[in-house]
Amino acid sequence: MILFPAIDLKDGQCVRLKLGDMDQATVYNSDPAAQAKAFEEQGFEWLHVVDLDGAFAGESRNGAAVEAILKATKNPVQLGGGIRTHAHIDAWLAKGLARVILGTVAVRDPALVKEACRLHPGRIAVGIDAKGGKVAVEGWAEALSLGVIELAKKFEGAGVAAIIYTDIDRDGVLAGINWDATIALADAVSIPVIASGGLASLADIRRMTMPDAGKLEGAISGRALYDGRIDPAEALTLLRAA
């Protein structure tokens, strides 16, 4: 079970949003590369990065910051936000990312995702973001009528490395992960699921160790780590002992 610390990038800085609102951004570190190194030194073994500006623009907007992160940490890095073409995917994987996260394009062009999985085995993840149980795209700005599980099932057997499921209604507000919806998704598909949005305390870390969460690959933590609500050493010890 992996705990993924998150670095969300806006204007080259490490920020956290509230409910996916770009106007409600808190800057936590003006040096994302230093933050990546700090997470590695705290014992984390993966890093989750999102180019927030890129998610809205449809193409990379924080490339320099991502490249600095890749130079600063030995940990594998997964990146999402504005990656929507084969050229985007190829370019980022060539720069050393462990895997790319495809969100909006997974809705708009599932065939592209499946082809990317064929060309890059084990290095393509799908990001499914939801408001009220329905899929949201374009940096969370557009909500659809498509259901989360309905979308996820389109990628069964395609070779997707993981599905990163974010409950936007909980993101950045420390409300706790939507475990019911996350575990229901994990039970509905064979693809590993990563929980995201709202991880608030060690109670969520303990919840990750319960038997019904065993199908999850892990969870992503942002604000709770930055605010000191979760002690990294304690959290990692709990997960490794499970």
PDB file of C-alpha atoms in Angstrom:
ATOM      1  CA  MET A   1       0.000   0.000   0.000  1.00  0.00           C
ATOM      2  CA  ILE A   2       1.568   3.244  -1.201  1.00  0.00           C
ATOM      3  CA  LEU A   3       1.098   6.719   0.249  1.00  0.00           C
ATOM      4  CA  PHE A   4       1.724   9.183  -2.565  1.00  0.00           C
ATOM      5  CA  PRO A   5       2.647  12.716  -1.432  1.00  0.00           C
ATOM      6  CA  ALA A   6       1.259  15.273  -3.849  1.00  0.00           C
ATOM      7  CA  ILE A   7       2.836  18.284  -5.491  1.00  0.00           C
ATOM      8  CA  ASP A   8       0.272  20.395  -7.346  1.00  0.00           C
ATOM      9  CA  LEU A   9       1.867  23.005  -9.596  1.00  0.00           C
ATOM     10  CA  LYS A  10       0.450  26.456 -10.317  1.00  0.00           C
ATOM     11  CA  ASP A  11       2.608  29.239 -11.760  1.00  0.00           C
ATOM     12  CA  GLY A  12       5.710  27.178 -10.979  1.00  0.00           C
ATOM     13  CA  GLN A  13       4.874  26.880  -7.285  1.00  0.00           C
ATOM     14  CA  CYS A  14       3.726  24.035  -5.069  1.00  0.00           C
ATOM     15  CA  VAL A  15       0.124  24.766  -4.078  1.00  0.00           C
ATOM     16  CA  ARG A  16      -3.042  23.115  -2.826  1.00  0.00           C
ATOM     17  CA  LEU A  17      -6.495  23.980  -4.087  1.00  0.00           C
ATOM     18  CA  LYS A  18      -9.774  23.935  -2.206  1.00  0.00           C
ATOM     19  CA  LEU A  19     -12.529  21.981  -3.987  1.00  0.00           C
ATOM     20  CA  GLY A  20     -10.600  22.204  -7.242  1.00  0.00           C
ATOM     21  CA  ASP A  21     -10.953  25.988  -7.392  1.00  0.00           C
ATOM     22  CA  MET A  22      -7.921  27.697  -8.965  1.00  0.00           C
ATOM     23  CA  ASP A  23      -8.890  30.916  -7.171  1.00  0.00           C
ATOM     24  CA  GLN A  24      -8.571  29.133  -3.819  1.00  0.00           C
ATOM     25  CA  ALA A  25      -4.915  28.153  -4.006  1.00  0.00           C
ATOM     26  CA  THR A  26      -2.570  28.106  -1.008  1.00  0.00           C
ATOM     27  CA  VAL A  27       1.149  28.264  -1.815  1.00  0.00           C
ATOM     28  CA  TYR A  28       3.111  25.792   0.298  1.00  0.00           C
ATOM     29  CA  ASN A  29       6.503  25.927  -1.351  1.00  0.00           C
ATOM     30  CA  SER A  30       7.900  28.182  -4.042  1.00  0.00           C
ATOM     31  CA  ASP A  31      10.516  25.503  -4.845  1.00  0.00           C
ATOM     32  CA  PRO A  32       8.751  22.293  -5.979  1.00  0.00           C
ATOM     33  CA  ALA A  33      12.063  20.486  -6.511  1.00  0.00           C
ATOM     34  CA  ALA A  34      13.042  21.098  -2.892  1.00  0.00           C
ATOM     35  CA  GLN A  35       9.635  19.805  -1.821  1.00  0.00           C
ATOM     36  CA  ALA A  36      10.139  16.651  -3.873  1.00  0.00           C
ATOM     37  CA  LYS A  37      13.510  16.065  -2.233  1.00  0.00           C
ATOM     38  CA  ALA A  38      11.994  16.644   1.208  1.00  0.00           C
ATOM     39  CA  PHE A  39       9.333  14.004   0.577  1.00  0.00           C
ATOM     40  CA  GLU A  40      12.023  11.530  -0.471  1.00  0.00           C
ATOM     41  CA  GLU A  41      14.024  12.254   2.677  1.00  0.00           C
ATOM     42  CA  GLN A  42      10.889  11.687   4.783  1.00  0.00           C
ATOM     43  CA  GLY A  43      10.753   8.118   3.461  1.00  0.00           C
ATOM     44  CA  PHE A  44       8.133   8.314   0.732  1.00  0.00           C
ATOM     45  CA  GLU A  45       8.807   6.057  -2.233  1.00  0.00           C
ATOM     46  CA  TRP A  46       6.624   7.646  -4.927  1.00  0.00           C
ATOM     47  CA  LEU A  47       5.585  11.160  -5.924  1.00  0.00           C
ATOM     48  CA  HIS A  48       2.304  12.367  -7.431  1.00  0.00           C
ATOM     49  CA  VAL A  49       2.548  15.588  -9.446  1.00  0.00           C
ATOM     50  CA  VAL A  50      -0.224  17.568 -11.145  1.00  0.00           C
ATOM     51  CA  ASP A  51       0.247  20.458 -13.553  1.00  0.00           C
ATOM     52  CA  LEU A  52      -2.870  22.424 -12.590  1.00  0.00           C
ATOM     53  CA  ASP A  53      -2.338  25.126 -15.196  1.00  0.00           C
ATOM     54  CA  GLY A  54      -1.802  22.397 -17.786  1.00  0.00           C
ATOM     55  CA  ALA A  55      -5.074  20.686 -16.853  1.00  0.00           C
ATOM     56  CA  PHE A  56      -6.973  23.842 -17.800  1.00  0.00           C
ATOM     57  CA  ALA A  57      -4.817  24.733 -20.809  1.00  0.00           C
ATOM     58  CA  GLY A  58      -4.731  21.247 -22.315  1.00  0.00           C
ATOM     59  CA  GLU A  59      -0.941  21.243 -22.542  1.00  0.00           C
ATOM     60  CA  SER A  60       2.053  21.511 -20.222  1.00  0.00           C
ATOM     61  CA  ARG A  61       2.387  24.819 -18.387  1.00  0.00           C
ATOM     62  CA  ASN A  62       4.797  23.873 -15.596  1.00  0.00           C
ATOM     63  CA  GLY A  63       7.298  21.813 -17.557  1.00  0.00           C
ATOM     64  CA  ALA A  64      10.367  23.469 -16.059  1.00  0.00           C
ATOM     65  CA  ALA A  65       9.155  22.733 -12.531  1.00  0.00           C
ATOM     66  CA  VAL A  66       8.430  19.106 -13.395  1.00  0.00           C
ATOM     67  CA  GLU A  67      11.874  18.670 -14.940  1.00  0.00           C
ATOM     68  CA  ALA A  68      13.459  20.172 -11.824  1.00  0.00           C
ATOM     69  CA  ILE A  69      11.496  17.712  -9.692  1.00  0.00           C
ATOM     70  CA  LEU A  70      12.730  14.783 -11.791  1.00  0.00           C
ATOM     71  CA  LYS A  71      16.316  15.929 -11.265  1.00  0.00           C
ATOM     72  CA  ALA A  72      15.817  16.431  -7.514  1.00  0.00           C
ATOM     73  CA  THR A  73      14.371  13.053  -6.540  1.00  0.00           C
ATOM     74  CA  LYS A  74      15.264   9.438  -7.180  1.00  0.00           C
ATOM     75  CA  ASN A  75      11.673   8.410  -6.482  1.00  0.00           C
ATOM     76  CA  PRO A  76       9.410   7.404  -9.356  1.00  0.00           C
ATOM     77  CA  VAL A  77       7.107  10.258 -10.360  1.00  0.00           C
ATOM     78  CA  GLN A  78       3.636  10.129 -11.888  1.00  0.00           C
ATOM     79  CA  LEU A  79       2.364  13.266 -13.628  1.00  0.00           C
ATOM     80  CA  GLY A  80      -1.070  14.432 -14.694  1.00  0.00           C
ATOM     81  CA  GLY A  81      -2.520  17.627 -16.083  1.00  0.00           C
ATOM     82  CA  GLY A  82      -2.831  18.585 -19.746  1.00  0.00           C
ATOM     83  CA  ILE A  83      -1.346  15.368 -21.181  1.00  0.00           C
ATOM     84  CA  ARG A  84      -3.679  14.714 -24.095  1.00  0.00           C
ATOM     85  CA  THR A  85      -1.719  13.537 -27.137  1.00  0.00           C
ATOM     86  CA  HIS A  86       0.727  10.781 -28.044  1.00  0.00           C
ATOM     87  CA  ALA A  87       3.382  13.470 -28.456  1.00  0.00           C
ATOM     88  CA  HIS A  88       2.770  14.721 -24.892  1.00  0.00           C
ATOM     89  CA  ILE A  89       2.945  11.168 -23.549  1.00  0.00           C
ATOM     90  CA  ASP A  90       6.110  10.240 -25.456  1.00  0.00           C
ATOM     91  CA  ALA A  91       7.871  13.464 -24.500  1.00  0.00           C
ATOM     92  CA  TRP A  92       7.175  13.150 -20.786  1.00  0.00           C
ATOM     93  CA  LEU A  93       8.051   9.487 -20.522  1.00  0.00           C
ATOM     94  CA  ALA A  94      11.302  10.209 -22.366  1.00  0.00           C
ATOM     95  CA  LYS A  95      12.151  12.789 -19.693  1.00  0.00           C
ATOM     96  CA  GLY A  96      12.067  10.115 -17.002  1.00  0.00           C
ATOM     97  CA  LEU A  97       8.536   9.976 -15.601  1.00  0.00           C
ATOM     98  CA  ALA A  98       7.547   6.593 -14.230  1.00  0.00           C
ATOM     99  CA  ARG A  99       4.034   7.061 -15.581  1.00  0.00           C
ATOM    100  CA  VAL A 100       1.697   9.666 -16.994  1.00  0.00           C
ATOM    101  CA  ILE A 101      -1.874  10.205 -15.867  1.00  0.00           C
ATOM    102  CA  LEU A 102      -4.493  10.684 -18.571  1.00  0.00           C
ATOM    103  CA  GLY A 103      -7.722  12.342 -17.455  1.00  0.00           C
ATOM    104  CA  THR A 104      -9.721  14.436 -19.897  1.00  0.00           C
ATOM    105  CA  VAL A 105      -8.424  12.479 -22.892  1.00  0.00           C
ATOM    106  CA  ALA A 106      -9.601   9.237 -21.261  1.00  0.00           C
ATOM    107  CA  VAL A 107     -13.133  10.571 -21.668  1.00  0.00           C
ATOM    108  CA  ARG A 108     -12.686  12.264 -25.036  1.00  0.00           C
ATOM    109  CA  ASP A 109     -10.550   9.609 -26.743  1.00  0.00           C
ATOM    110  CA  PRO A 110     -10.425   6.229 -24.958  1.00  0.00           C
ATOM    111  CA  ALA A 111      -8.758   4.675 -28.007  1.00  0.00           C
ATOM    112  CA  LEU A 112      -5.733   6.945 -27.542  1.00  0.00           C
ATOM    113  CA  VAL A 113      -5.383   5.730 -23.945  1.00  0.00           C
ATOM    114  CA  LYS A 114      -5.563   2.099 -25.005  1.00  0.00           C
ATOM    115  CA  GLU A 115      -2.958   2.652 -27.720  1.00  0.00           C
ATOM    116  CA  ALA A 116      -0.709   4.437 -25.215  1.00  0.00           C
ATOM    117  CA  CYS A 117      -1.000   1.455 -22.882  1.00  0.00           C
ATOM    118  CA  ARG A 118       0.065  -0.825 -25.718  1.00  0.00           C
ATOM    119  CA  LEU A 119       3.061   1.351 -26.584  1.00  0.00           C
ATOM    120  CA  HIS A 120       4.098   2.043 -22.971  1.00  0.00           C
ATOM    121  CA  PRO A 121       3.223  -1.006 -20.830  1.00  0.00           C
ATOM    122  CA  GLY A 122       2.809  -0.234 -17.136  1.00  0.00           C
ATOM    123  CA  ARG A 123       3.383   3.495 -17.591  1.00  0.00           C
ATOM    124  CA  ILE A 124      -0.132   4.813 -18.275  1.00  0.00           C
ATOM    125  CA  ALA A 125      -2.574   5.668 -15.486  1.00  0.00           C
ATOM    126  CA  VAL A 126      -6.097   7.012 -15.889  1.00  0.00           C
ATOM    127  CA  GLY A 127      -7.300   9.861 -13.713  1.00  0.00           C
ATOM    128  CA  ILE A 128     -11.027   9.854 -12.986  1.00  0.00           C
ATOM    129  CA  ASP A 129     -12.238  12.960 -11.188  1.00  0.00           C
ATOM    130  CA  ALA A 130     -15.821  13.125  -9.965  1.00  0.00           C
ATOM    131  CA  LYS A 131     -18.342  15.640  -8.671  1.00  0.00           C
ATOM    132  CA  GLY A 132     -21.404  14.048  -7.116  1.00  0.00           C
ATOM    133  CA  GLY A 133     -20.379  10.680  -8.517  1.00  0.00           C
ATOM    134  CA  LYS A 134     -20.197  11.957 -12.114  1.00  0.00           C
ATOM    135  CA  VAL A 135     -17.038  12.430 -14.150  1.00  0.00           C
ATOM    136  CA  ALA A 136     -15.552  15.940 -14.453  1.00  0.00           C
ATOM    137  CA  VAL A 137     -13.033  17.005 -17.106  1.00  0.00           C
ATOM    138  CA  GLU A 138     -11.033  20.002 -18.346  1.00  0.00           C
ATOM    139  CA  GLY A 139      -9.359  20.636 -14.995  1.00  0.00           C
ATOM    140  CA  TRP A 140     -12.613  19.816 -13.164  1.00  0.00           C
ATOM    141  CA  ALA A 141     -14.336  22.726 -14.901  1.00  0.00           C
ATOM    142  CA  GLU A 142     -16.856  20.589 -16.809  1.00  0.00           C
ATOM    143  CA  ALA A 143     -19.092  17.945 -15.232  1.00  0.00           C
ATOM    144  CA  LEU A 144     -20.543  15.167 -17.391  1.00  0.00           C
ATOM    145  CA  SER A 145     -23.401  12.702 -17.014  1.00  0.00           C
ATOM    146  CA  LEU A 146     -20.936   9.812 -17.301  1.00  0.00           C
ATOM    147  CA  GLY A 147     -20.607   7.628 -14.204  1.00  0.00           C
ATOM    148  CA  VAL A 148     -17.239   6.805 -12.653  1.00  0.00           C
ATOM    149  CA  ILE A 149     -17.559   3.019 -12.855  1.00  0.00           C
ATOM    150  CA  GLU A 150     -18.972   3.248 -16.396  1.00  0.00           C
ATOM    151  CA  LEU A 151     -15.844   5.103 -17.506  1.00  0.00           C
ATOM    152  CA  ALA A 152     -13.448   2.853 -15.607  1.00  0.00           C
ATOM    153  CA  LYS A 153     -14.884  -0.297 -17.203  1.00  0.00           C
ATOM    154  CA  LYS A 154     -13.995   1.038 -20.658  1.00  0.00           C
ATOM    155  CA  PHE A 155     -10.347   0.351 -19.813  1.00  0.00           C
ATOM    156  CA  GLU A 156     -10.626  -3.181 -18.480  1.00  0.00           C
ATOM    157  CA  GLY A 157      -8.027  -5.347 -20.150  1.00  0.00           C
ATOM    158  CA  ALA A 158      -6.273  -2.390 -21.796  1.00  0.00           C
ATOM    159  CA  GLY A 159      -3.197  -2.517 -19.569  1.00  0.00           C
ATOM    160  CA  VAL A 160      -3.877   0.614 -17.506  1.00  0.00           C
ATOM    161  CA  ALA A 161      -1.405   0.643 -14.607  1.00  0.00           C
ATOM    162  CA  ALA A 162      -3.767   2.361 -12.163  1.00  0.00           C
ATOM    163  CA  ILE A 163      -6.910   4.455 -11.864  1.00  0.00           C
ATOM    164  CA  ILE A 164      -6.534   7.558  -9.726  1.00  0.00           C
ATOM    165  CA  TYR A 165      -9.980   8.380  -8.386  1.00  0.00           C
ATOM    166  CA  THR A 166     -10.496  11.872  -6.975  1.00  0.00           C
ATOM    167  CA  ASP A 167     -13.650  13.019  -5.220  1.00  0.00           C
ATOM    168  CA  ILE A 168     -13.550  16.743  -6.029  1.00  0.00           C
ATOM    169  CA  ASP A 169     -16.151  17.521  -3.369  1.00  0.00           C
ATOM    170  CA  ARG A 170     -13.613  16.458  -0.743  1.00  0.00           C
ATOM    171  CA  ASP A 171     -10.379  17.638  -2.319  1.00  0.00           C
ATOM    172  CA  GLY A 172      -8.383  20.069  -0.221  1.00  0.00           C
ATOM    173  CA  VAL A 173     -10.938  20.356   2.587  1.00  0.00           C
ATOM    174  CA  LEU A 174      -9.682  17.529   4.830  1.00  0.00           C
ATOM    175  CA  ALA A 175     -13.096  15.850   4.891  1.00  0.00           C
ATOM    176  CA  GLY A 176     -11.685  12.336   4.700  1.00  0.00           C
ATOM    177  CA  ILE A 177     -11.502  10.136   1.614  1.00  0.00           C
ATOM    178  CA  ASN A 178     -14.779   8.922   0.123  1.00  0.00           C
ATOM    179  CA  TRP A 179     -14.034   5.330   1.020  1.00  0.00           C
ATOM    180  CA  ASP A 180     -17.430   3.916  -0.006  1.00  0.00           C
ATOM    181  CA  ALA A 181     -17.156   5.202  -3.577  1.00  0.00           C
ATOM    182  CA  THR A 182     -13.446   4.389  -3.847  1.00  0.00           C
ATOM    183  CA  ILE A 183     -13.812   0.806  -2.663  1.00  0.00           C
ATOM    184  CA  ALA A 184     -16.913   0.318  -4.832  1.00  0.00           C
ATOM    185  CA  LEU A 185     -14.811   1.351  -7.827  1.00  0.00           C
ATOM    186  CA  ALA A 186     -11.960  -0.969  -6.828  1.00  0.00           C
ATOM    187  CA  ASP A 187     -14.453  -3.848  -6.488  1.00  0.00           C
ATOM    188  CA  ALA A 188     -15.962  -3.104  -9.921  1.00  0.00           C
ATOM    189  CA  VAL A 189     -12.737  -3.287 -11.949  1.00  0.00           C
ATOM    190  CA  SER A 190      -9.544  -5.337 -11.959  1.00  0.00           C
ATOM    191  CA  ILE A 191      -7.359  -2.234 -12.459  1.00  0.00           C
ATOM    192  CA  PRO A 192      -5.587  -1.064  -9.266  1.00  0.00           C
ATOM    193  CA  VAL A 193      -7.228   2.057  -7.785  1.00  0.00           C
ATOM    194  CA  ILE A 194      -5.508   4.935  -5.999  1.00  0.00           C
ATOM    195  CA  ALA A 195      -7.689   7.006  -3.660  1.00  0.00           C
ATOM    196  CA  SER A 196      -7.449  10.784  -3.862  1.00  0.00           C
ATOM    197  CA  GLY A 197      -9.263  13.777  -2.432  1.00  0.00           C
ATOM    198  CA  GLY A 198      -9.754  14.615   1.231  1.00  0.00           C
ATOM    199  CA  LEU A 199      -7.206  12.442   3.054  1.00  0.00           C
ATOM    200  CA  ALA A 200      -7.296  14.149   6.431  1.00  0.00           C
ATOM    201  CA  SER A 201      -5.635  12.241   9.242  1.00  0.00           C
ATOM    202  CA  LEU A 202      -4.113   9.010  10.474  1.00  0.00           C
ATOM    203  CA  ALA A 203      -7.677   7.642  10.615  1.00  0.00           C
ATOM    204  CA  ASP A 204      -7.616   7.599   6.814  1.00  0.00           C
ATOM    205  CA  ILE A 205      -4.219   5.872   6.885  1.00  0.00           C
ATOM    206  CA  ARG A 206      -5.603   3.219   9.223  1.00  0.00           C
ATOM    207  CA  ARG A 207      -8.628   2.836   6.936  1.00  0.00           C
ATOM    208  CA  MET A 208      -6.220   1.960   4.128  1.00  0.00           C
ATOM    209  CA  THR A 209      -5.097  -1.091   6.106  1.00  0.00           C
ATOM    210  CA  MET A 210      -8.595  -2.577   6.475  1.00  0.00           C
ATOM    211  CA  PRO A 211      -9.284  -5.806   4.549  1.00  0.00           C
ATOM    212  CA  ASP A 212     -11.852  -4.259   2.170  1.00  0.00           C
ATOM    213  CA  ALA A 213      -9.268  -1.691   1.049  1.00  0.00           C
ATOM    214  CA  GLY A 214      -6.802  -4.416   0.136  1.00  0.00           C
ATOM    215  CA  LYS A 215      -7.439  -4.046  -3.603  1.00  0.00           C
ATOM    216  CA  LEU A 216      -6.262  -0.427  -3.575  1.00  0.00           C
ATOM    217  CA  GLU A 217      -2.754   0.457  -4.694  1.00  0.00           C
ATOM    218  CA  GLY A 218      -2.699   3.332  -2.217  1.00  0.00           C
ATOM    219  CA  ALA A 219      -3.819   6.895  -1.595  1.00  0.00           C
ATOM    220  CA  ILE A 220      -2.645  10.428  -2.315  1.00  0.00           C
ATOM    221  CA  SER A 221      -2.086  13.000   0.422  1.00  0.00           C
ATOM    222  CA  GLY A 222      -1.619  16.718  -0.035  1.00  0.00           C
ATOM    223  CA  ARG A 223      -2.905  19.281   2.430  1.00  0.00           C
ATOM    224  CA  ALA A 224      -2.795  16.939   5.439  1.00  0.00           C
ATOM    225  CA  LEU A 225       0.949  16.468   4.936  1.00  0.00           C
ATOM    226  CA  TYR A 226       1.643  20.153   4.314  1.00  0.00           C
ATOM    227  CA  ASP A 227      -0.389  21.223   7.345  1.00  0.00           C
ATOM    228  CA  GLY A 228       1.303  18.673   9.603  1.00  0.00           C
ATOM    229  CA  ARG A 229      -1.915  16.763  10.303  1.00  0.00           C
ATOM    230  CA  ILE A 230      -0.149  13.547   9.322  1.00  0.00           C
ATOM    231  CA  ASP A 231       3.288  12.596  10.579  1.00  0.00           C
ATOM    232  CA  PRO A 232       5.058  10.950   7.627  1.00  0.00           C
ATOM    233  CA  ALA A 233       7.047   8.500   9.741  1.00  0.00           C
ATOM    234  CA  GLU A 234       3.977   7.366  11.671  1.00  0.00           C
ATOM    235  CA  ALA A 235       1.877   7.016   8.516  1.00  0.00           C
ATOM    236  CA  LEU A 236       4.519   5.033   6.648  1.00  0.00           C
ATOM    237  CA  THR A 237       5.107   2.778   9.650  1.00  0.00           C
ATOM    238  CA  LEU A 238       1.384   1.991   9.837  1.00  0.00           C
ATOM    239  CA  LEU A 239       1.213   1.088   6.154  1.00  0.00           C
ATOM    240  CA  ARG A 240       4.374  -1.020   6.175  1.00  0.00           C
ATOM    241  CA  ALA A 241       3.156  -2.981   9.176  1.00  0.00           C
ATOM    242  CA  ALA A 242      -0.179  -3.798   7.529  1.00  0.00           C
TER     243      ALA A 242
END
